[in-house]
Amino acid sequence: MTRLRWTNGGIARQYGAMSLLLAIFAIVGWQPALATAIQAVDVTPERITVQFDDYVENASAFLLDNPYRLAIDVAGARAGRDSGRAGPIRAVRQGQYDPETARVVLDLARPVIFSNGSFSDDGRSFTLDIRPASRIQFASAAGAGRASFLPPMAFRARPPRGRGELTVRLPRATPAGEMELPEVQGPRGRPLVVLDAGHGGHDPGAISPFGNRHEKDATLAIARATRDALLASGRVRVALTRDDDRFLVLRERYEIARRLGAELFISIHADAAENREARGATIYTLSEVASDQETALLASRENAADIINGVNLGGADDDVRSILIDLTQRETMNISARFASLLRREAGDSVPFRSDYHRFAGFAVLKAPDMPSILFESGYLTNSSDARRLFSRDGQRAIARSLSGAIETHFARQTTSTD
Ligand code: ZN
């Protein structure tokens, strides 16, 4: 789970005296100098193209009623000049919505809906298709809210770390293809599991009150121990989404697994609670409806890692939501749920679990529709005995044994089943 330690408040406290200075910047509207500006907005009756002179973080689009408007927010860019008209687009206006976001507003002569938002391969332009719509279609699309789109990873600007904070642009990813895929280890021809160590880089995850240790370190140690256990027995192939202290947005985590063709995806986390007595592991699988309020809250906190990095999952969610009703997704959810009970059985007494160990939630990281996925909260960093276990080699190995045992049994069943 995630504690928002790197938000403005935390940073301001961290820098003590600087906070006053930051407050002044906030009051006078000091703006970080954005490297990127919108160069042009080209409109045709079917398509809108927004061009930039450098990388941006993301783009999102939404509809506004009364009067009909289409807005495109470009994060990480300065607004440019107003421009021309075409078809249903009466005028194109631009403004700086906030210091980091340029907003393009298209005034519409009649209702339209949009689709196929995408960035060019070099990340320097964003296009959106539009087509005429009825008033009812417009209203329902407007009600659906914002759809977000990401540039190719290699051409994505990183957001500044906080409004009002002095901005240091992080170095851009090397343009070596769209996504850097991790190494797959293990014997050829074996099924592939991808282990995802939760959090990383500037996102520490939960912080343990016992020794101020970070969730991101426990998850990485458990992922590595599980990989080692699997490689030792040689029955499956395995890859880690991260094998060092780096940040990945949630969608990248399961995208890595999908692109590698993983047959199972396990995201490893550790929980935190106000109640220090709360302890034990929990396995989450995807559901459209969360088990309960607490679970919904946990999902929103885990999912918040993306919003913090300036990336909104709205677009992906829309895609996934429509696929959720698909049988593929349902079958995937069933397989994931079966894996959850298998893992519980495999762990036996070696890893303590909560009594209601299998729960359901809408974790972003579980939303690959065609890949069985679980999110494993390995214990509570806020509980002293859990924390000791999660940060000890023995404790990590015990979890790794349970995970690797369950993974091997899962795949053995898949290959012997007749359906
Ligand atoms: Zn977490």
PDB file of C-alpha atoms in Angstrom, residues 55-351:
ATOM      1  CA  TYR A  55       8.054  15.501 -25.009  1.00  0.00           C
ATOM      2  CA  VAL A  56       4.921  15.730 -22.853  1.00  0.00           C
ATOM      3  CA  GLU A  57       3.714  13.608 -19.933  1.00  0.00           C
ATOM      4  CA  ASN A  58       0.286  12.637 -21.161  1.00  0.00           C
ATOM      5  CA  ALA A  59      -2.878  13.908 -22.782  1.00  0.00           C
ATOM      6  CA  SER A  60      -6.476  13.521 -21.733  1.00  0.00           C
ATOM      7  CA  ALA A  61      -9.728  14.455 -23.385  1.00  0.00           C
ATOM      8  CA  PHE A  62     -13.247  15.066 -22.164  1.00  0.00           C
ATOM      9  CA  LEU A  63     -16.520  16.609 -23.309  1.00  0.00           C
ATOM     10  CA  LEU A  64     -18.349  19.548 -21.798  1.00  0.00           C
ATOM     11  CA  ASP A  65     -21.994  20.353 -22.311  1.00  0.00           C
ATOM     12  CA  ASN A  66     -23.808  23.701 -22.504  1.00  0.00           C
ATOM     13  CA  PRO A  67     -22.362  24.779 -24.873  1.00  0.00           C
ATOM     14  CA  TYR A  68     -20.841  21.755 -26.610  1.00  0.00           C
ATOM     15  CA  ARG A  69     -17.089  21.679 -26.121  1.00  0.00           C
ATOM     16  CA  LEU A  70     -14.266  19.190 -26.354  1.00  0.00           C
ATOM     17  CA  ALA A  71     -11.260  19.787 -24.102  1.00  0.00           C
ATOM     18  CA  ILE A  72      -7.798  18.268 -24.388  1.00  0.00           C
ATOM     19  CA  ASP A  73      -5.407  18.652 -21.476  1.00  0.00           C
ATOM     20  CA  VAL A  74      -1.733  18.195 -22.230  1.00  0.00           C
ATOM     21  CA  ALA A  75       0.338  17.600 -19.103  1.00  0.00           C
ATOM     22  CA  GLY A  76       3.868  18.920 -19.231  1.00  0.00           C
ATOM     23  CA  ALA A  77       3.244  21.566 -21.876  1.00  0.00           C
ATOM     24  CA  ARG A  78       2.739  25.294 -22.254  1.00  0.00           C
ATOM     25  CA  ALA A  79      -0.267  26.507 -24.164  1.00  0.00           C
ATOM     26  CA  GLY A  80       0.256  27.965 -27.622  1.00  0.00           C
ATOM     27  CA  ARG A  81      -1.855  30.249 -29.771  1.00  0.00           C
ATOM     28  CA  ASP A  82      -5.502  29.871 -30.697  1.00  0.00           C
ATOM     29  CA  SER A  83      -6.067  28.425 -34.129  1.00  0.00           C
ATOM     30  CA  GLY A  84      -8.449  27.592 -36.956  1.00  0.00           C
ATOM     31  CA  ARG A  85     -11.744  25.813 -37.472  1.00  0.00           C
ATOM     32  CA  ALA A  86     -13.124  22.953 -39.523  1.00  0.00           C
ATOM     33  CA  GLY A  87     -16.336  20.937 -39.768  1.00  0.00           C
ATOM     34  CA  PRO A  88     -18.059  20.840 -36.394  1.00  0.00           C
ATOM     35  CA  ILE A  89     -15.207  22.748 -34.748  1.00  0.00           C
ATOM     36  CA  ARG A  90     -16.051  26.414 -34.560  1.00  0.00           C
ATOM     37  CA  ALA A  91     -12.975  27.669 -32.775  1.00  0.00           C
ATOM     38  CA  VAL A  92      -9.856  26.401 -31.033  1.00  0.00           C
ATOM     39  CA  ARG A  93      -8.753  28.172 -27.876  1.00  0.00           C
ATOM     40  CA  GLN A  94      -5.734  27.476 -25.709  1.00  0.00           C
ATOM     41  CA  GLY A  95      -4.895  28.381 -22.162  1.00  0.00           C
ATOM     42  CA  GLN A  96      -2.673  27.367 -19.287  1.00  0.00           C
ATOM     43  CA  TYR A  97      -4.971  25.313 -17.061  1.00  0.00           C
ATOM     44  CA  ASP A  98      -2.346  25.054 -14.335  1.00  0.00           C
ATOM     45  CA  PRO A  99       1.433  25.578 -14.301  1.00  0.00           C
ATOM     46  CA  GLU A 100       2.033  22.121 -15.752  1.00  0.00           C
ATOM     47  CA  THR A 101      -0.980  21.646 -17.980  1.00  0.00           C
ATOM     48  CA  ALA A 102      -1.999  23.267 -21.232  1.00  0.00           C
ATOM     49  CA  ARG A 103      -5.691  23.061 -22.101  1.00  0.00           C
ATOM     50  CA  VAL A 104      -7.019  23.125 -25.632  1.00  0.00           C
ATOM     51  CA  VAL A 105     -10.737  23.847 -25.838  1.00  0.00           C
ATOM     52  CA  LEU A 106     -12.605  23.199 -29.078  1.00  0.00           C
ATOM     53  CA  ASP A 107     -15.926  24.978 -29.375  1.00  0.00           C
ATOM     54  CA  LEU A 108     -18.358  22.720 -31.211  1.00  0.00           C
ATOM     55  CA  ALA A 109     -21.123  23.741 -33.555  1.00  0.00           C
ATOM     56  CA  ARG A 110     -22.864  20.401 -32.935  1.00  0.00           C
ATOM     57  CA  PRO A 111     -22.350  17.337 -30.739  1.00  0.00           C
ATOM     58  CA  VAL A 112     -19.451  15.013 -31.506  1.00  0.00           C
ATOM     59  CA  ILE A 113     -17.839  12.111 -29.681  1.00  0.00           C
ATOM     60  CA  PHE A 114     -14.178  11.200 -29.800  1.00  0.00           C
ATOM     61  CA  SER A 115     -12.225   7.963 -30.095  1.00  0.00           C
ATOM     62  CA  ASN A 116      -8.785   6.531 -30.905  1.00  0.00           C
ATOM     63  CA  GLY A 117      -6.716   9.012 -28.912  1.00  0.00           C
ATOM     64  CA  SER A 118      -3.071   8.238 -29.634  1.00  0.00           C
ATOM     65  CA  PHE A 119       0.404   9.679 -29.725  1.00  0.00           C
ATOM     66  CA  SER A 120       2.696   9.536 -32.734  1.00  0.00           C
ATOM     67  CA  ASP A 121       5.644   7.141 -32.514  1.00  0.00           C
ATOM     68  CA  ASP A 122       8.013   9.972 -31.618  1.00  0.00           C
ATOM     69  CA  GLY A 123       5.667  11.316 -28.935  1.00  0.00           C
ATOM     70  CA  ARG A 124       5.569  14.739 -30.580  1.00  0.00           C
ATOM     71  CA  SER A 125       1.918  14.815 -31.578  1.00  0.00           C
ATOM     72  CA  PHE A 126      -1.413  13.608 -30.255  1.00  0.00           C
ATOM     73  CA  THR A 127      -4.420  12.818 -32.418  1.00  0.00           C
ATOM     74  CA  LEU A 128      -8.037  12.250 -31.578  1.00  0.00           C
ATOM     75  CA  ASP A 129     -10.730  11.112 -34.012  1.00  0.00           C
ATOM     76  CA  ILE A 130     -14.110  12.792 -33.802  1.00  0.00           C
ATOM     77  CA  ARG A 131     -17.430  11.906 -35.335  1.00  0.00           C
ATOM     78  CA  PRO A 132     -20.937  13.369 -35.257  1.00  0.00           C
ATOM     79  CA  ALA A 133     -23.149  12.176 -32.438  1.00  0.00           C
ATOM     80  CA  SER A 134     -26.674  12.599 -31.158  1.00  0.00           C
ATOM     81  CA  ARG A 135     -27.320  14.812 -28.151  1.00  0.00           C
ATOM     82  CA  ILE A 136     -27.903  11.728 -26.051  1.00  0.00           C
ATOM     83  CA  GLN A 137     -24.646  10.118 -27.172  1.00  0.00           C
ATOM     84  CA  PHE A 138     -22.839  13.357 -26.395  1.00  0.00           C
ATOM     85  CA  ALA A 139     -24.374  13.565 -22.921  1.00  0.00           C
ATOM     86  CA  SER A 140     -23.443   9.997 -22.080  1.00  0.00           C
ATOM     87  CA  ALA A 141     -19.881  10.465 -23.388  1.00  0.00           C
ATOM     88  CA  ALA A 142     -19.579  13.701 -21.395  1.00  0.00           C
ATOM     89  CA  GLY A 143     -20.799  11.838 -18.315  1.00  0.00           C
ATOM     90  CA  ALA A 144     -18.118   9.177 -18.775  1.00  0.00           C
ATOM     91  CA  GLY A 145     -15.517  11.798 -17.889  1.00  0.00           C
ATOM     92  CA  ARG A 146     -11.921  11.985 -18.923  1.00  0.00           C
ATOM     93  CA  ALA A 147     -10.014   9.542 -21.093  1.00  0.00           C
ATOM     94  CA  SER A 148      -6.239   9.608 -20.691  1.00  0.00           C
ATOM     95  CA  PHE A 149      -3.511   8.642 -23.100  1.00  0.00           C
ATOM     96  CA  LEU A 150       0.209   8.091 -22.665  1.00  0.00           C
ATOM     97  CA  PRO A 151       3.010   8.768 -25.135  1.00  0.00           C
ATOM     98  CA  PRO A 152       5.330   5.833 -25.906  1.00  0.00           C
ATOM     99  CA  MET A 153       7.388   5.263 -22.776  1.00  0.00           C
ATOM    100  CA  ALA A 154      10.702   6.201 -24.391  1.00  0.00           C
ATOM    101  CA  PHE A 155       9.277   9.600 -25.360  1.00  0.00           C
ATOM    102  CA  ARG A 156       7.472  10.553 -22.218  1.00  0.00           C
ATOM    103  CA  ALA A 157       8.357  13.610 -20.187  1.00  0.00           C
ATOM    104  CA  ARG A 158       8.471  12.998 -16.456  1.00  0.00           C
ATOM    105  CA  PRO A 159       6.285  15.280 -14.382  1.00  0.00           C
ATOM    106  CA  PRO A 160       7.867  17.749 -11.994  1.00  0.00           C
ATOM    107  CA  ARG A 161       7.922  16.319  -8.481  1.00  0.00           C
ATOM    108  CA  GLY A 162       5.594  18.850  -6.940  1.00  0.00           C
ATOM    109  CA  ARG A 163       3.908  22.094  -7.720  1.00  0.00           C
ATOM    110  CA  GLY A 164       5.905  25.051  -6.460  1.00  0.00           C
ATOM    111  CA  GLU A 165       8.940  22.879  -5.964  1.00  0.00           C
ATOM    112  CA  LEU A 166      12.082  23.727  -7.866  1.00  0.00           C
ATOM    113  CA  THR A 167      11.865  21.564 -10.920  1.00  0.00           C
ATOM    114  CA  VAL A 168      14.605  19.298 -12.072  1.00  0.00           C
ATOM    115  CA  ARG A 169      13.652  17.421 -15.202  1.00  0.00           C
ATOM    116  CA  LEU A 170      14.621  13.794 -14.932  1.00  0.00           C
ATOM    117  CA  PRO A 171      16.716  12.401 -17.748  1.00  0.00           C
ATOM    118  CA  ARG A 172      14.589  10.922 -20.477  1.00  0.00           C
ATOM    119  CA  ALA A 173      14.471   7.232 -21.015  1.00  0.00           C
ATOM    120  CA  THR A 174      16.815   6.064 -23.721  1.00  0.00           C
ATOM    121  CA  PRO A 175      14.835   5.787 -26.943  1.00  0.00           C
ATOM    122  CA  ALA A 176      15.517   2.073 -27.319  1.00  0.00           C
ATOM    123  CA  GLY A 177      12.086   0.890 -28.306  1.00  0.00           C
ATOM    124  CA  GLU A 178       8.833   1.526 -26.589  1.00  0.00           C
ATOM    125  CA  MET A 179       9.329  -0.555 -23.479  1.00  0.00           C
ATOM    126  CA  GLU A 180      12.395  -1.996 -21.901  1.00  0.00           C
ATOM    127  CA  LEU A 181      11.633  -5.644 -21.270  1.00  0.00           C
ATOM    128  CA  PRO A 182      13.338  -7.470 -18.416  1.00  0.00           C
ATOM    129  CA  GLU A 183      15.306 -10.673 -18.822  1.00  0.00           C
ATOM    130  CA  VAL A 184      13.412 -13.968 -18.762  1.00  0.00           C
ATOM    131  CA  GLN A 185      15.236 -16.722 -16.903  1.00  0.00           C
ATOM    132  CA  GLY A 186      14.683 -20.454 -16.780  1.00  0.00           C
ATOM    133  CA  PRO A 187      14.488 -23.401 -19.181  1.00  0.00           C
ATOM    134  CA  ARG A 188      12.982 -22.819 -22.622  1.00  0.00           C
ATOM    135  CA  GLY A 189       9.493 -24.049 -23.275  1.00  0.00           C
ATOM    136  CA  ARG A 190       8.413 -23.732 -19.649  1.00  0.00           C
ATOM    137  CA  PRO A 191       5.460 -21.537 -18.645  1.00  0.00           C
ATOM    138  CA  LEU A 192       6.318 -17.976 -17.645  1.00  0.00           C
ATOM    139  CA  VAL A 193       5.452 -16.198 -14.422  1.00  0.00           C
ATOM    140  CA  VAL A 194       6.190 -12.495 -13.995  1.00  0.00           C
ATOM    141  CA  LEU A 195       6.836 -11.300 -10.445  1.00  0.00           C
ATOM    142  CA  ASP A 196       6.199  -7.649  -9.778  1.00  0.00           C
ATOM    143  CA  ALA A 197       7.907  -6.081  -6.775  1.00  0.00           C
ATOM    144  CA  GLY A 198       5.491  -3.328  -5.756  1.00  0.00           C
ATOM    145  CA  HIS A 199       6.541   0.342  -5.663  1.00  0.00           C
ATOM    146  CA  GLY A 200      10.177   1.449  -6.164  1.00  0.00           C
ATOM    147  CA  GLY A 201      12.224   4.529  -6.932  1.00  0.00           C
ATOM    148  CA  HIS A 202      10.580   7.682  -5.625  1.00  0.00           C
ATOM    149  CA  ASP A 203       7.574   5.630  -4.481  1.00  0.00           C
ATOM    150  CA  PRO A 204       8.586   3.853  -1.240  1.00  0.00           C
ATOM    151  CA  GLY A 205       5.134   2.324  -0.666  1.00  0.00           C
ATOM    152  CA  ALA A 206       4.196   1.848   2.977  1.00  0.00           C
ATOM    153  CA  ILE A 207       6.757   2.790   5.586  1.00  0.00           C
ATOM    154  CA  SER A 208       7.246   0.583   8.600  1.00  0.00           C
ATOM    155  CA  PRO A 209       7.230   2.334  11.983  1.00  0.00           C
ATOM    156  CA  PHE A 210       9.752  -0.311  13.049  1.00  0.00           C
ATOM    157  CA  GLY A 211      13.046   1.025  11.753  1.00  0.00           C
ATOM    158  CA  ASN A 212      11.515   3.291   9.102  1.00  0.00           C
ATOM    159  CA  ARG A 213      11.922   0.607   6.456  1.00  0.00           C
ATOM    160  CA  HIS A 214      10.213   0.758   3.097  1.00  0.00           C
ATOM    161  CA  GLU A 215       7.696  -1.533   1.474  1.00  0.00           C
ATOM    162  CA  LYS A 216       9.564  -1.254  -1.851  1.00  0.00           C
ATOM    163  CA  ASP A 217      12.608  -3.008  -0.342  1.00  0.00           C
ATOM    164  CA  ALA A 218      10.619  -5.876   1.183  1.00  0.00           C
ATOM    165  CA  THR A 219       8.728  -6.473  -2.070  1.00  0.00           C
ATOM    166  CA  LEU A 220      11.938  -6.574  -4.104  1.00  0.00           C
ATOM    167  CA  ALA A 221      13.615  -8.986  -1.667  1.00  0.00           C
ATOM    168  CA  ILE A 222      10.579 -11.311  -1.760  1.00  0.00           C
ATOM    169  CA  ALA A 223      10.391 -11.175  -5.558  1.00  0.00           C
ATOM    170  CA  ARG A 224      14.077 -12.029  -5.856  1.00  0.00           C
ATOM    171  CA  ALA A 225      13.856 -14.858  -3.319  1.00  0.00           C
ATOM    172  CA  THR A 226      10.862 -16.300  -5.181  1.00  0.00           C
ATOM    173  CA  ARG A 227      12.691 -16.074  -8.498  1.00  0.00           C
ATOM    174  CA  ASP A 228      15.691 -17.866  -7.007  1.00  0.00           C
ATOM    175  CA  ALA A 229      13.496 -20.627  -5.613  1.00  0.00           C
ATOM    176  CA  LEU A 230      11.802 -21.105  -8.993  1.00  0.00           C
ATOM    177  CA  LEU A 231      15.060 -21.132 -10.910  1.00  0.00           C
ATOM    178  CA  ALA A 232      16.511 -23.676  -8.493  1.00  0.00           C
ATOM    179  CA  SER A 233      13.796 -26.199  -9.322  1.00  0.00           C
ATOM    180  CA  GLY A 234      13.762 -25.276 -13.024  1.00  0.00           C
ATOM    181  CA  ARG A 235      10.094 -26.014 -13.732  1.00  0.00           C
ATOM    182  CA  VAL A 236       9.044 -22.552 -14.887  1.00  0.00           C
ATOM    183  CA  ARG A 237      10.508 -19.449 -16.485  1.00  0.00           C
ATOM    184  CA  VAL A 238      10.488 -16.254 -14.488  1.00  0.00           C
ATOM    185  CA  ALA A 239      11.018 -12.522 -14.979  1.00  0.00           C
ATOM    186  CA  LEU A 240      10.848  -9.571 -12.595  1.00  0.00           C
ATOM    187  CA  THR A 241       9.235  -6.293 -13.638  1.00  0.00           C
ATOM    188  CA  ARG A 242      12.006  -4.597 -11.704  1.00  0.00           C
ATOM    189  CA  ASP A 243      15.206  -6.022 -10.275  1.00  0.00           C
ATOM    190  CA  ASP A 244      16.408  -2.755  -8.796  1.00  0.00           C
ATOM    191  CA  ASP A 245      15.090   0.351  -7.092  1.00  0.00           C
ATOM    192  CA  ARG A 246      13.186   1.950  -9.940  1.00  0.00           C
ATOM    193  CA  PHE A 247       9.743   3.416 -10.426  1.00  0.00           C
ATOM    194  CA  LEU A 248       7.278   1.895 -12.882  1.00  0.00           C
ATOM    195  CA  VAL A 249       3.763   3.122 -13.438  1.00  0.00           C
ATOM    196  CA  LEU A 250       1.165   0.469 -12.712  1.00  0.00           C
ATOM    197  CA  ARG A 251       0.180  -0.090 -16.284  1.00  0.00           C
ATOM    198  CA  GLU A 252       3.785  -0.648 -17.304  1.00  0.00           C
ATOM    199  CA  ARG A 253       3.986  -3.434 -14.766  1.00  0.00           C
ATOM    200  CA  TYR A 254       1.350  -5.624 -16.329  1.00  0.00           C
ATOM    201  CA  GLU A 255       2.230  -4.469 -19.828  1.00  0.00           C
ATOM    202  CA  ILE A 256       5.716  -5.880 -19.307  1.00  0.00           C
ATOM    203  CA  ALA A 257       4.190  -9.199 -18.295  1.00  0.00           C
ATOM    204  CA  ARG A 258       1.807  -9.232 -21.243  1.00  0.00           C
ATOM    205  CA  ARG A 259       4.494  -8.421 -23.759  1.00  0.00           C
ATOM    206  CA  LEU A 260       6.666 -11.195 -22.426  1.00  0.00           C
ATOM    207  CA  GLY A 261       3.676 -13.513 -22.837  1.00  0.00           C
ATOM    208  CA  ALA A 262       3.399 -14.304 -19.124  1.00  0.00           C
ATOM    209  CA  GLU A 263       0.866 -16.927 -18.114  1.00  0.00           C
ATOM    210  CA  LEU A 264       0.716 -15.699 -14.539  1.00  0.00           C
ATOM    211  CA  PHE A 265       1.338 -12.294 -12.958  1.00  0.00           C
ATOM    212  CA  ILE A 266       1.993 -11.771  -9.265  1.00  0.00           C
ATOM    213  CA  SER A 267       2.302  -8.305  -7.798  1.00  0.00           C
ATOM    214  CA  ILE A 268       3.957  -8.381  -4.381  1.00  0.00           C
ATOM    215  CA  HIS A 269       3.145  -5.784  -1.733  1.00  0.00           C
ATOM    216  CA  ALA A 270       3.031  -5.271   2.023  1.00  0.00           C
ATOM    217  CA  ASP A 271       0.154  -3.704   3.871  1.00  0.00           C
ATOM    218  CA  ALA A 272      -0.121  -1.038   6.557  1.00  0.00           C
ATOM    219  CA  ALA A 273      -2.908  -0.254   9.004  1.00  0.00           C
ATOM    220  CA  GLU A 274      -3.683   2.131  11.819  1.00  0.00           C
ATOM    221  CA  ASN A 275      -4.324  -0.886  13.995  1.00  0.00           C
ATOM    222  CA  ARG A 276      -0.941  -2.351  14.881  1.00  0.00           C
ATOM    223  CA  GLU A 277      -2.545  -5.671  15.776  1.00  0.00           C
ATOM    224  CA  ALA A 278      -3.602  -6.211  12.150  1.00  0.00           C
ATOM    225  CA  ARG A 279      -1.386  -8.883  10.681  1.00  0.00           C
ATOM    226  CA  GLY A 280      -1.160 -11.651   8.124  1.00  0.00           C
ATOM    227  CA  ALA A 281      -1.088 -11.931   4.372  1.00  0.00           C
ATOM    228  CA  THR A 282      -3.970 -11.283   1.966  1.00  0.00           C
ATOM    229  CA  ILE A 283      -4.444 -12.280  -1.648  1.00  0.00           C
ATOM    230  CA  TYR A 284      -6.402  -9.956  -3.888  1.00  0.00           C
ATOM    231  CA  THR A 285      -7.899 -10.826  -7.223  1.00  0.00           C
ATOM    232  CA  LEU A 286      -9.729  -8.562  -9.592  1.00  0.00           C
ATOM    233  CA  SER A 287     -13.369  -7.780  -9.253  1.00  0.00           C
ATOM    234  CA  GLU A 288     -15.546  -5.004 -10.513  1.00  0.00           C
ATOM    235  CA  VAL A 289     -16.863  -4.671  -6.985  1.00  0.00           C
ATOM    236  CA  ALA A 290     -14.549  -4.452  -4.005  1.00  0.00           C
ATOM    237  CA  SER A 291     -15.089  -6.860  -1.104  1.00  0.00           C
ATOM    238  CA  ASP A 292     -15.748  -4.001   1.273  1.00  0.00           C
ATOM    239  CA  GLN A 293     -14.920  -0.388   2.045  1.00  0.00           C
ATOM    240  CA  GLU A 294     -11.500  -1.169   3.472  1.00  0.00           C
ATOM    241  CA  THR A 295     -10.569  -3.094   0.340  1.00  0.00           C
ATOM    242  CA  ALA A 296     -11.807  -0.314  -1.909  1.00  0.00           C
ATOM    243  CA  LEU A 297      -9.680   2.135   0.040  1.00  0.00           C
ATOM    244  CA  LEU A 298      -6.601  -0.036  -0.226  1.00  0.00           C
ATOM    245  CA  ALA A 299      -7.128  -0.327  -3.985  1.00  0.00           C
ATOM    246  CA  SER A 300      -7.430   3.411  -4.351  1.00  0.00           C
ATOM    247  CA  ARG A 301      -4.238   3.924  -2.358  1.00  0.00           C
ATOM    248  CA  GLU A 302      -2.285   1.353  -4.360  1.00  0.00           C
ATOM    249  CA  ASN A 303      -3.647   2.788  -7.585  1.00  0.00           C
ATOM    250  CA  ALA A 304      -2.663   6.285  -6.460  1.00  0.00           C
ATOM    251  CA  ALA A 305       0.960   5.569  -7.347  1.00  0.00           C
ATOM    252  CA  ASP A 306       0.041   6.386 -10.922  1.00  0.00           C
ATOM    253  CA  ILE A 307      -1.739   9.609 -10.205  1.00  0.00           C
ATOM    254  CA  ILE A 308       1.297  10.729  -8.260  1.00  0.00           C
ATOM    255  CA  ASN A 309       3.433  10.246 -11.309  1.00  0.00           C
ATOM    256  CA  GLY A 310       1.016  12.432 -13.246  1.00  0.00           C
ATOM    257  CA  VAL A 311      -0.437   9.528 -15.134  1.00  0.00           C
ATOM    258  CA  ASN A 312      -4.130   8.947 -15.056  1.00  0.00           C
ATOM    259  CA  LEU A 313      -5.363   5.483 -15.832  1.00  0.00           C
ATOM    260  CA  GLY A 314      -8.719   6.703 -17.081  1.00  0.00           C
ATOM    261  CA  GLY A 315      -8.121   5.650 -20.661  1.00  0.00           C
ATOM    262  CA  ALA A 316      -6.939   2.197 -19.767  1.00  0.00           C
ATOM    263  CA  ASP A 317      -9.847   1.764 -17.405  1.00  0.00           C
ATOM    264  CA  ASP A 318     -12.352   2.496 -20.114  1.00  0.00           C
ATOM    265  CA  ASP A 319     -10.803  -0.102 -22.360  1.00  0.00           C
ATOM    266  CA  VAL A 320     -10.640  -2.624 -19.600  1.00  0.00           C
ATOM    267  CA  ARG A 321     -14.120  -1.958 -18.332  1.00  0.00           C
ATOM    268  CA  SER A 322     -15.588  -2.918 -21.657  1.00  0.00           C
ATOM    269  CA  ILE A 323     -13.507  -6.057 -21.741  1.00  0.00           C
ATOM    270  CA  LEU A 324     -14.495  -6.925 -18.180  1.00  0.00           C
ATOM    271  CA  ILE A 325     -17.786  -8.292 -19.408  1.00  0.00           C
ATOM    272  CA  ASP A 326     -15.891 -10.496 -21.803  1.00  0.00           C
ATOM    273  CA  LEU A 327     -15.662 -14.184 -21.108  1.00  0.00           C
ATOM    274  CA  THR A 328     -11.891 -14.018 -21.371  1.00  0.00           C
ATOM    275  CA  GLN A 329     -11.812 -11.740 -18.387  1.00  0.00           C
ATOM    276  CA  ARG A 330     -14.206 -13.919 -16.459  1.00  0.00           C
ATOM    277  CA  GLU A 331     -12.156 -17.033 -17.088  1.00  0.00           C
ATOM    278  CA  THR A 332      -9.006 -15.131 -16.152  1.00  0.00           C
ATOM    279  CA  MET A 333     -10.641 -14.025 -12.917  1.00  0.00           C
ATOM    280  CA  ASN A 334     -11.614 -17.619 -12.121  1.00  0.00           C
ATOM    281  CA  ILE A 335      -8.086 -18.876 -12.695  1.00  0.00           C
ATOM    282  CA  SER A 336      -6.740 -16.055 -10.512  1.00  0.00           C
ATOM    283  CA  ALA A 337      -9.161 -16.975  -7.741  1.00  0.00           C
ATOM    284  CA  ARG A 338      -8.144 -20.639  -7.943  1.00  0.00           C
ATOM    285  CA  PHE A 339      -4.526 -19.578  -7.653  1.00  0.00           C
ATOM    286  CA  ALA A 340      -5.400 -17.642  -4.504  1.00  0.00           C
ATOM    287  CA  SER A 341      -6.662 -20.765  -2.729  1.00  0.00           C
ATOM    288  CA  LEU A 342      -3.712 -22.747  -4.008  1.00  0.00           C
ATOM    289  CA  LEU A 343      -1.301 -20.209  -2.535  1.00  0.00           C
ATOM    290  CA  ARG A 344      -3.092 -20.250   0.793  1.00  0.00           C
ATOM    291  CA  ARG A 345      -2.880 -24.048   0.910  1.00  0.00           C
ATOM    292  CA  GLU A 346       0.744 -24.103  -0.156  1.00  0.00           C
ATOM    293  CA  ALA A 347       1.709 -21.602   2.559  1.00  0.00           C
ATOM    294  CA  GLY A 348       0.241 -23.784   5.301  1.00  0.00           C
ATOM    295  CA  ASP A 349       1.586 -22.643   8.636  1.00  0.00           C
ATOM    296  CA  SER A 350       4.806 -21.171   7.298  1.00  0.00           C
ATOM    297  CA  VAL A 351       3.253 -17.783   6.473  1.00  0.00           C
TER     298      VAL A 351
END
